[in-house]
Coordinates of C-alpha atoms and ligand atoms in Angstrom, one line a residue:
X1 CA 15.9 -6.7 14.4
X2 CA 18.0 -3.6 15.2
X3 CA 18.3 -3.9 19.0
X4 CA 19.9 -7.6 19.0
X5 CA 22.0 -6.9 15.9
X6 CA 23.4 -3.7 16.6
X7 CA 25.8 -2.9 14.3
X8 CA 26.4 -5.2 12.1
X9 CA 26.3 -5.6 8.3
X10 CA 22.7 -4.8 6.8
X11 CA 23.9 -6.8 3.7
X12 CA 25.1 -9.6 5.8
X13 CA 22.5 -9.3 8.4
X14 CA 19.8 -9.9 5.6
X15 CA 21.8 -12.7 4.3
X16 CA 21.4 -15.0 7.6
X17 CA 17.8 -13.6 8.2
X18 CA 16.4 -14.6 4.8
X19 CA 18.9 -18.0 5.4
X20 CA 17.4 -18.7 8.6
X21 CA 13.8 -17.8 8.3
X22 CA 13.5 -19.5 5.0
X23 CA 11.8 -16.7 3.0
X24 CA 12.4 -13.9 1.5
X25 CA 8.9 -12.2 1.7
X26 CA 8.4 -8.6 3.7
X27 CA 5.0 -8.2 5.0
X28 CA 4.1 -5.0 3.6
X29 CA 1.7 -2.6 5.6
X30 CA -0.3 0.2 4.0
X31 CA -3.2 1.2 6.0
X32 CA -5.3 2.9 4.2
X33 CA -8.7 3.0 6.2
X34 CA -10.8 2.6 3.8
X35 CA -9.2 -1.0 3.0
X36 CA -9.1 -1.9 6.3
X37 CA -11.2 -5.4 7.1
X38 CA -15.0 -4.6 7.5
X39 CA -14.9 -6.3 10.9
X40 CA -12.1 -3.5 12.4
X41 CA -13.5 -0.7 10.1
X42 CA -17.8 -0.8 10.7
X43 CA -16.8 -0.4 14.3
X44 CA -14.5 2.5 13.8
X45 CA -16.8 4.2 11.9
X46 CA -19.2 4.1 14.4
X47 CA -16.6 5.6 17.5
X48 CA -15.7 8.3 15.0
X49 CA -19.1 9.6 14.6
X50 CA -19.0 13.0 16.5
X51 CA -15.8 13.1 17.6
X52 CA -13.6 16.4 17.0
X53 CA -10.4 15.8 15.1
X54 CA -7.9 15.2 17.3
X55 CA -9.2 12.6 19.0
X56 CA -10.4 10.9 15.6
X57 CA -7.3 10.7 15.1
X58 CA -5.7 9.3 18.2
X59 CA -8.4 6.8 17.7
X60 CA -8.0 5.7 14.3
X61 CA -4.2 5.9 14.6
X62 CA -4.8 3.1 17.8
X63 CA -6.8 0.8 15.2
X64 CA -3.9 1.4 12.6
X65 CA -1.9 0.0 15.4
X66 CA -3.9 -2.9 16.6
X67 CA -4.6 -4.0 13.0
X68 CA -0.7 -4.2 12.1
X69 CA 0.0 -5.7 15.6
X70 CA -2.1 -8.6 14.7
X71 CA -0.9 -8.6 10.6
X72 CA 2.8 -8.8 11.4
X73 CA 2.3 -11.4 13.6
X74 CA 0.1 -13.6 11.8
X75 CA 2.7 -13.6 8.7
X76 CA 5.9 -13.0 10.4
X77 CA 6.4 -17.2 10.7
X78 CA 6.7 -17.1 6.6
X79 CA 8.4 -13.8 6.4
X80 CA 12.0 -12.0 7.0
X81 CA 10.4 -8.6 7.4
X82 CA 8.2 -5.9 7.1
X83 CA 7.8 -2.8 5.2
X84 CA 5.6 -0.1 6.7
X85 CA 4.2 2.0 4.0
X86 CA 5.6 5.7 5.6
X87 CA 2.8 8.1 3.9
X88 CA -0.3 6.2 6.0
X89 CA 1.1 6.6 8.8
X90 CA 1.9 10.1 8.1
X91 CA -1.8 11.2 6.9
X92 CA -2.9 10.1 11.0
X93 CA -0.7 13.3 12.4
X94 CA 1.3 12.3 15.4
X95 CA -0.5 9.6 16.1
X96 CA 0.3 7.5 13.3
X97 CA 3.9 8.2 13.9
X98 CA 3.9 7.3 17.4
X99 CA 1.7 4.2 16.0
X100 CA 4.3 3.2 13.6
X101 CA 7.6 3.7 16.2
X102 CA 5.5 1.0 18.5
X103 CA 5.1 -1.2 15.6
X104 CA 8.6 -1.1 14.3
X105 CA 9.5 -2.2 17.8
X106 CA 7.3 -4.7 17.7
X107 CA 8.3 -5.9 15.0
X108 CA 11.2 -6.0 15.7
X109 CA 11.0 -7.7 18.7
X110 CA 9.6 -10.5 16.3
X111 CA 13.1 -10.8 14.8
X112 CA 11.7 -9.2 11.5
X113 CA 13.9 -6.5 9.1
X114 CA 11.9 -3.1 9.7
X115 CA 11.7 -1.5 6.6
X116 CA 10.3 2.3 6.5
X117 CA 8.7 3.1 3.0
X118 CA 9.3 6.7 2.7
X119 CA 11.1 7.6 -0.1
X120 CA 12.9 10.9 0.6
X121 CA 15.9 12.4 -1.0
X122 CA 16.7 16.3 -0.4
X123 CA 19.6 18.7 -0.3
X124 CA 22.0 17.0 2.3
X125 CA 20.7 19.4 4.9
X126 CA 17.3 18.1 4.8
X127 CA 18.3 14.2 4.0
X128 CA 20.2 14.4 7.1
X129 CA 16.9 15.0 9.2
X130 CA 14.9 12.7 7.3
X131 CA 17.7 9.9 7.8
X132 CA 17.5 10.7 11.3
X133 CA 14.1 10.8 11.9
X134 CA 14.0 7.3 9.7
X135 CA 17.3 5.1 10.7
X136 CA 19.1 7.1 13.1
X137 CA 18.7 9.0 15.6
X138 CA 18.0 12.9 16.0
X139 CA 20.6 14.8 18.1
X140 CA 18.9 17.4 20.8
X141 CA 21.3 20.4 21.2
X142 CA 24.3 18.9 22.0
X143 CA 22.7 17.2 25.1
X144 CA 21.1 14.3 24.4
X145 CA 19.8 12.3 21.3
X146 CA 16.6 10.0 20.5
X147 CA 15.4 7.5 18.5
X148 CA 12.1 8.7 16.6
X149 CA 11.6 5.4 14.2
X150 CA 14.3 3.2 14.9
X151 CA 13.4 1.0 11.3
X152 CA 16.7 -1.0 10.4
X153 CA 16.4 0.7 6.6
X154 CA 14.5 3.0 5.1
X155 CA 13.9 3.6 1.2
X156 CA 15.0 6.6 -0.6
X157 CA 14.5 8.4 -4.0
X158 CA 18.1 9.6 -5.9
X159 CA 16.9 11.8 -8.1
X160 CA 19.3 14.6 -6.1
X161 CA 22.7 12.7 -6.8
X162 CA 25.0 11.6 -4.8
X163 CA 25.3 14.6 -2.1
X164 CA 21.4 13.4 -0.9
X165 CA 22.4 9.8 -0.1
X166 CA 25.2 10.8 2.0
X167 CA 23.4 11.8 5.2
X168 CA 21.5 8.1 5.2
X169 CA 25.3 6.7 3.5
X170 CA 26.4 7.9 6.9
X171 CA 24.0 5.4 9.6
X172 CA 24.6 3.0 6.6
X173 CA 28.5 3.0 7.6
X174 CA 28.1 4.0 11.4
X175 CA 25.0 2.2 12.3
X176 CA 24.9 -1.0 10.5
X177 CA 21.5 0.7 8.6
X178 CA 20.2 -0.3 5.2
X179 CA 19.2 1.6 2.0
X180 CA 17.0 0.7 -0.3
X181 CA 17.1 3.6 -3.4
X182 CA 14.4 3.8 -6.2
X183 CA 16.2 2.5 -9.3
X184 CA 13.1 1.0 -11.6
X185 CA 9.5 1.9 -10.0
X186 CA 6.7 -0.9 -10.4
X187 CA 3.9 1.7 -11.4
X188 CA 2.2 2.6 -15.0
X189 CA 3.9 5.1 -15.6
X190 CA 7.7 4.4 -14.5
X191 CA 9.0 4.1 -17.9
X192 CA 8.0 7.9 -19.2
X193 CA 10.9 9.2 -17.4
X194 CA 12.8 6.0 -15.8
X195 CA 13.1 4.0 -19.4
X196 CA 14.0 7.6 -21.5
X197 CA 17.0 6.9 -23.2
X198 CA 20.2 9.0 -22.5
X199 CA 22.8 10.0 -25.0
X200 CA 25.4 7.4 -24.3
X201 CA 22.9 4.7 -24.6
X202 CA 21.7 3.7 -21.1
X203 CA 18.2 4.2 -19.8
X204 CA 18.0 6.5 -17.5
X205 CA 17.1 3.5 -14.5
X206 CA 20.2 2.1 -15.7
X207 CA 22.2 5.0 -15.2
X208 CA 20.7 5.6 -11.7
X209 CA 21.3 1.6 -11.0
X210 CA 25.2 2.5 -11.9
X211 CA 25.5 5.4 -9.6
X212 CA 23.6 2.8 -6.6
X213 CA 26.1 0.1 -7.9
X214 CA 28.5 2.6 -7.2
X215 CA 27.7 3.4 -3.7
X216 CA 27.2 -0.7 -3.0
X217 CA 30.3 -1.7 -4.3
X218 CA 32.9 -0.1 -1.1
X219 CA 29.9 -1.4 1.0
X220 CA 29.9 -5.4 0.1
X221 CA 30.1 -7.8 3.3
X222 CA 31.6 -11.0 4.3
X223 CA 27.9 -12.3 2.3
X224 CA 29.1 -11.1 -0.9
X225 CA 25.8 -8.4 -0.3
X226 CA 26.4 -4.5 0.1
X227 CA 24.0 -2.8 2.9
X228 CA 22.9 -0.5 -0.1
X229 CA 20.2 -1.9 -2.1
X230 CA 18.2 -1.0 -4.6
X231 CA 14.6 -0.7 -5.6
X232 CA 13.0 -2.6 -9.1
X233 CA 9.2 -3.5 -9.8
X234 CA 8.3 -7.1 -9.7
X235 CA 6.1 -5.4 -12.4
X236 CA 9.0 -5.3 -15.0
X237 CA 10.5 -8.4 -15.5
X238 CA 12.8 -7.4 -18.4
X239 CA 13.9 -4.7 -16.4
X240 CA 14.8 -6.9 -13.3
X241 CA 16.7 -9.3 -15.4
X242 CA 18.8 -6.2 -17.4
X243 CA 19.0 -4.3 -13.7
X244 CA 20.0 -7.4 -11.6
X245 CA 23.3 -7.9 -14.2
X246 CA 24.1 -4.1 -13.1
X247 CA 23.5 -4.5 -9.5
X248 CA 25.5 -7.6 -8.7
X249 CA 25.8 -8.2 -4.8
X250 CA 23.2 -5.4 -4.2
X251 CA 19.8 -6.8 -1.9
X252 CA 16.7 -5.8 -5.1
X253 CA 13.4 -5.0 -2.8
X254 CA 11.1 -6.0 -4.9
X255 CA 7.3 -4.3 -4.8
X256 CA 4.7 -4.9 -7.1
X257 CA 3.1 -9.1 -6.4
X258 CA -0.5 -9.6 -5.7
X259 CA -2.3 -6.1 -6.3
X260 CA -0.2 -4.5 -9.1
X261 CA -0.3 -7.8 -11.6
X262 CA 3.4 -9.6 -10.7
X263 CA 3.7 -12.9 -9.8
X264 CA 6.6 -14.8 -7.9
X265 CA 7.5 -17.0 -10.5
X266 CA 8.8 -14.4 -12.7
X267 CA 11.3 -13.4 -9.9
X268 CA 13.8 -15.9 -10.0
X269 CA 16.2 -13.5 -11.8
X270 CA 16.4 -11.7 -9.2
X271 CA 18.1 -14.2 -7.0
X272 CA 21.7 -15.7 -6.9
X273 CA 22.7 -19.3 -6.8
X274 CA 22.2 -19.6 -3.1
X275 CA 19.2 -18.0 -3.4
X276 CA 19.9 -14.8 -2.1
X277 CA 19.5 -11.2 -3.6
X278 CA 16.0 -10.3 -3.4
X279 CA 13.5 -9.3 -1.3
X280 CA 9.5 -9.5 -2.0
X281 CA 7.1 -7.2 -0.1
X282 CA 3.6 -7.7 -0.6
X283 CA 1.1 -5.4 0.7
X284 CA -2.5 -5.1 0.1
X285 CA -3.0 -8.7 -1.2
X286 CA -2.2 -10.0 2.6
X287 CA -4.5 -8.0 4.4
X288 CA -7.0 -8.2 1.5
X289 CA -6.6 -12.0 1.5
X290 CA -9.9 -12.8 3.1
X291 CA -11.7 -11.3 -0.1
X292 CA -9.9 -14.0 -2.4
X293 CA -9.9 -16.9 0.0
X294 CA -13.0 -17.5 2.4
X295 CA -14.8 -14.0 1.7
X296 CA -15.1 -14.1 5.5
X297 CA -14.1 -10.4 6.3
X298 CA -14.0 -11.7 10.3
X299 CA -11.6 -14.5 9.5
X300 CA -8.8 -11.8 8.1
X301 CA -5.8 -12.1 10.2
X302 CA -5.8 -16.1 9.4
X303 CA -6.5 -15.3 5.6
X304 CA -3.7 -13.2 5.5
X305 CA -1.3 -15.7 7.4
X306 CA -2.7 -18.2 4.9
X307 CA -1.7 -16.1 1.7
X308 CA 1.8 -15.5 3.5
X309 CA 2.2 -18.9 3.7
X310 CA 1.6 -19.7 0.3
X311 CA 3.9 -17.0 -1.2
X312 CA 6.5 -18.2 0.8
X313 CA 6.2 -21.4 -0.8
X314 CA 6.1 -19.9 -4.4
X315 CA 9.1 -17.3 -3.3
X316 CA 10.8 -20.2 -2.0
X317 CA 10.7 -22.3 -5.6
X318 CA 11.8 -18.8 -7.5
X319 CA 14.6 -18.2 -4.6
X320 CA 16.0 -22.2 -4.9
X321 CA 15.8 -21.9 -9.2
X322 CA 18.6 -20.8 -10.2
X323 CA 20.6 -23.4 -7.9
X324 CA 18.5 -26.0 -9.9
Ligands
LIG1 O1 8.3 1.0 -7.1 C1 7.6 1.0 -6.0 C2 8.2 1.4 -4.8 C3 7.4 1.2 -3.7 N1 6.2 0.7 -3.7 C4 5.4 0.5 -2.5 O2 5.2 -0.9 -2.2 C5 3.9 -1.1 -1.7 C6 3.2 -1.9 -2.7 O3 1.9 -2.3 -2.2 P1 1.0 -3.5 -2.8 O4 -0.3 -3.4 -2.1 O5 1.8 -4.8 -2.5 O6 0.9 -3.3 -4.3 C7 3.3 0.3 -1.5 O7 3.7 0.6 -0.1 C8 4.1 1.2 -2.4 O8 4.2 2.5 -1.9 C9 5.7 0.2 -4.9 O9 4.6 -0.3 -5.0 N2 6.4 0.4 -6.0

């Protein structure tokens, strides 16, 4: 998406996307090799055997590659983008970087939202070279600068205050980039510290949603959306509904269907009367699909398509209820 649309909006930019491709589902890519489909992994286990481990590497970062290739665009017909999952990509050296920037183009190309699923947040020095290496670009000495990711948005933790967002704030503004901060996390264990109660009442996820709300509010476009958005667990549903009345006009990504328990029906909170406001991504239950639908490991790319398809249609009823 980012070549075409330049510089425009995120907010707004998401509003037509998910308006025009009918869904509001992000294809979610986490490629852990172990999960990979038996078909793409008994092969690679067989090349790897004996190899030193550089080139393992190269080779199973070219696998990584191929197998998201042909995910993103079986699913990309019932979805508005894709998050790749940052950390995988990361654990296959420079090879899984170089994999992931020729994916994000790819997908791109596809007319899909790139999301990059990091999740960084540092002293404004070091934010500043994560959101360059993530959404912007990095300058080289005053002579020339490059694109290392290129996603369209990337997601970030807050925990450091305002100061850490500013450096990503910045290709926000300049760039037409999105941000997606952790507000409400969809795992076990987000409520020991994110549902702690502070002094003045709030929980602490509802403090950190007012200080996002904060940053989305000067950053609203013509769509009524901000191009700062924030992060809350499908897994949570009480929290979503509570954290969508603090976060008006702010795009929720929404992890946590399929593998971690959530269903789609129980998002409709998230979503305005047009149907706009969140945004699903979905993960391992796509390119797992094959093991709930046919058990046929080969037929995995059209299993996955297929379970697209069908949570489009489910995100679709929770996205048109509250126009009903
Ligand atoms: O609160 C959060 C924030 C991020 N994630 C990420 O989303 C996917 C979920 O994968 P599934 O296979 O669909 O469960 C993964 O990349 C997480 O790192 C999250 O789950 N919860």
């Amino acid at each position: 998406m980012a070549e075409g649309d330049g510089r425009r909006h995120f907010g707004d930019r998401l509003a037509e996307a998910v308006r025009a491709r009918r869904s509001c589902l992000v294809i979610g890519y986490d490629p852990d090799l172990d999960r990979l489909p038996p078909p793409v992994v008994e092969p690679l286990r067989r090349r790897l055997a004996g190899l030193g481990e550089t080139e393992a590497l190269r080779l199973a970062a070219e696998v990584v590659e191929q197998v998201g290739r042909t995910l993103v665009e079986a699913c990309a017909p019932h979805a508005v983008g894709v998050k790749f999952q940052f950390a995988f990509f990361l654990a296959l050296g420079p090879w899984g970087l170089g994999a992931l920037r020729r994916l994000i183009v790819h997908a791109q190309g596809l007319g899909l939202v790139v999301i990059a699923d990091a999740k960084p947040g540092d002293i404004a020095s070091t934010s500043t070279a994560y959101a360059r290496a993530l959404i912007g670009t990095t300058p080289l000495a005053g002579i020339s600068e490059a694109t290392v990711l290129g996603a369209d948005a990337c997601t970030f933790n807050p925990y450091l205050g305002p100061d850490s967002a500013e450096p990503f704030l910045a290709w926000v503004d300049g760039a037409g980039r999105g941000l997606f901060a952790l507000v409400h996390t969809s795992n076990p264990g987000a409520t020991a510290l994110q549902e702690l109660r502070l002094q003045d009442g709030r929980q602490v996820a509802e403090a950190v949603a007012d200080v996002v709300n904060s940053w989305a509010m000067s950053r609203r476009g013509a769509s009524g959306y901000a191009s700062v958005g924030a992060v809350v667990g499908a897994t949570y549903p009480e929290a979503l509904v509570s954290l969508r009345r603090r976060l008006p006009g702010v795009w929720l990504l929404l992890p946590g269907v399929g593998a971690q328990g959530a269903s789609p029906e129980a998002l409709a909170p998230a979503f305005d009367r047009e149907g706009l406001g969140g945004l699903v991504s979905v993960s391992r239950s796509l390119l797992e699909a094959w093991r709930q639908q046919s058990g046929d490991p080969q037929g995995w790319a059209a299993a996955a398509a297929a379970a697209a398809s069908q949570l489009q249609e489910a995100l679709e009823r929770a996205r048109t209820a509250a126009s009903r």
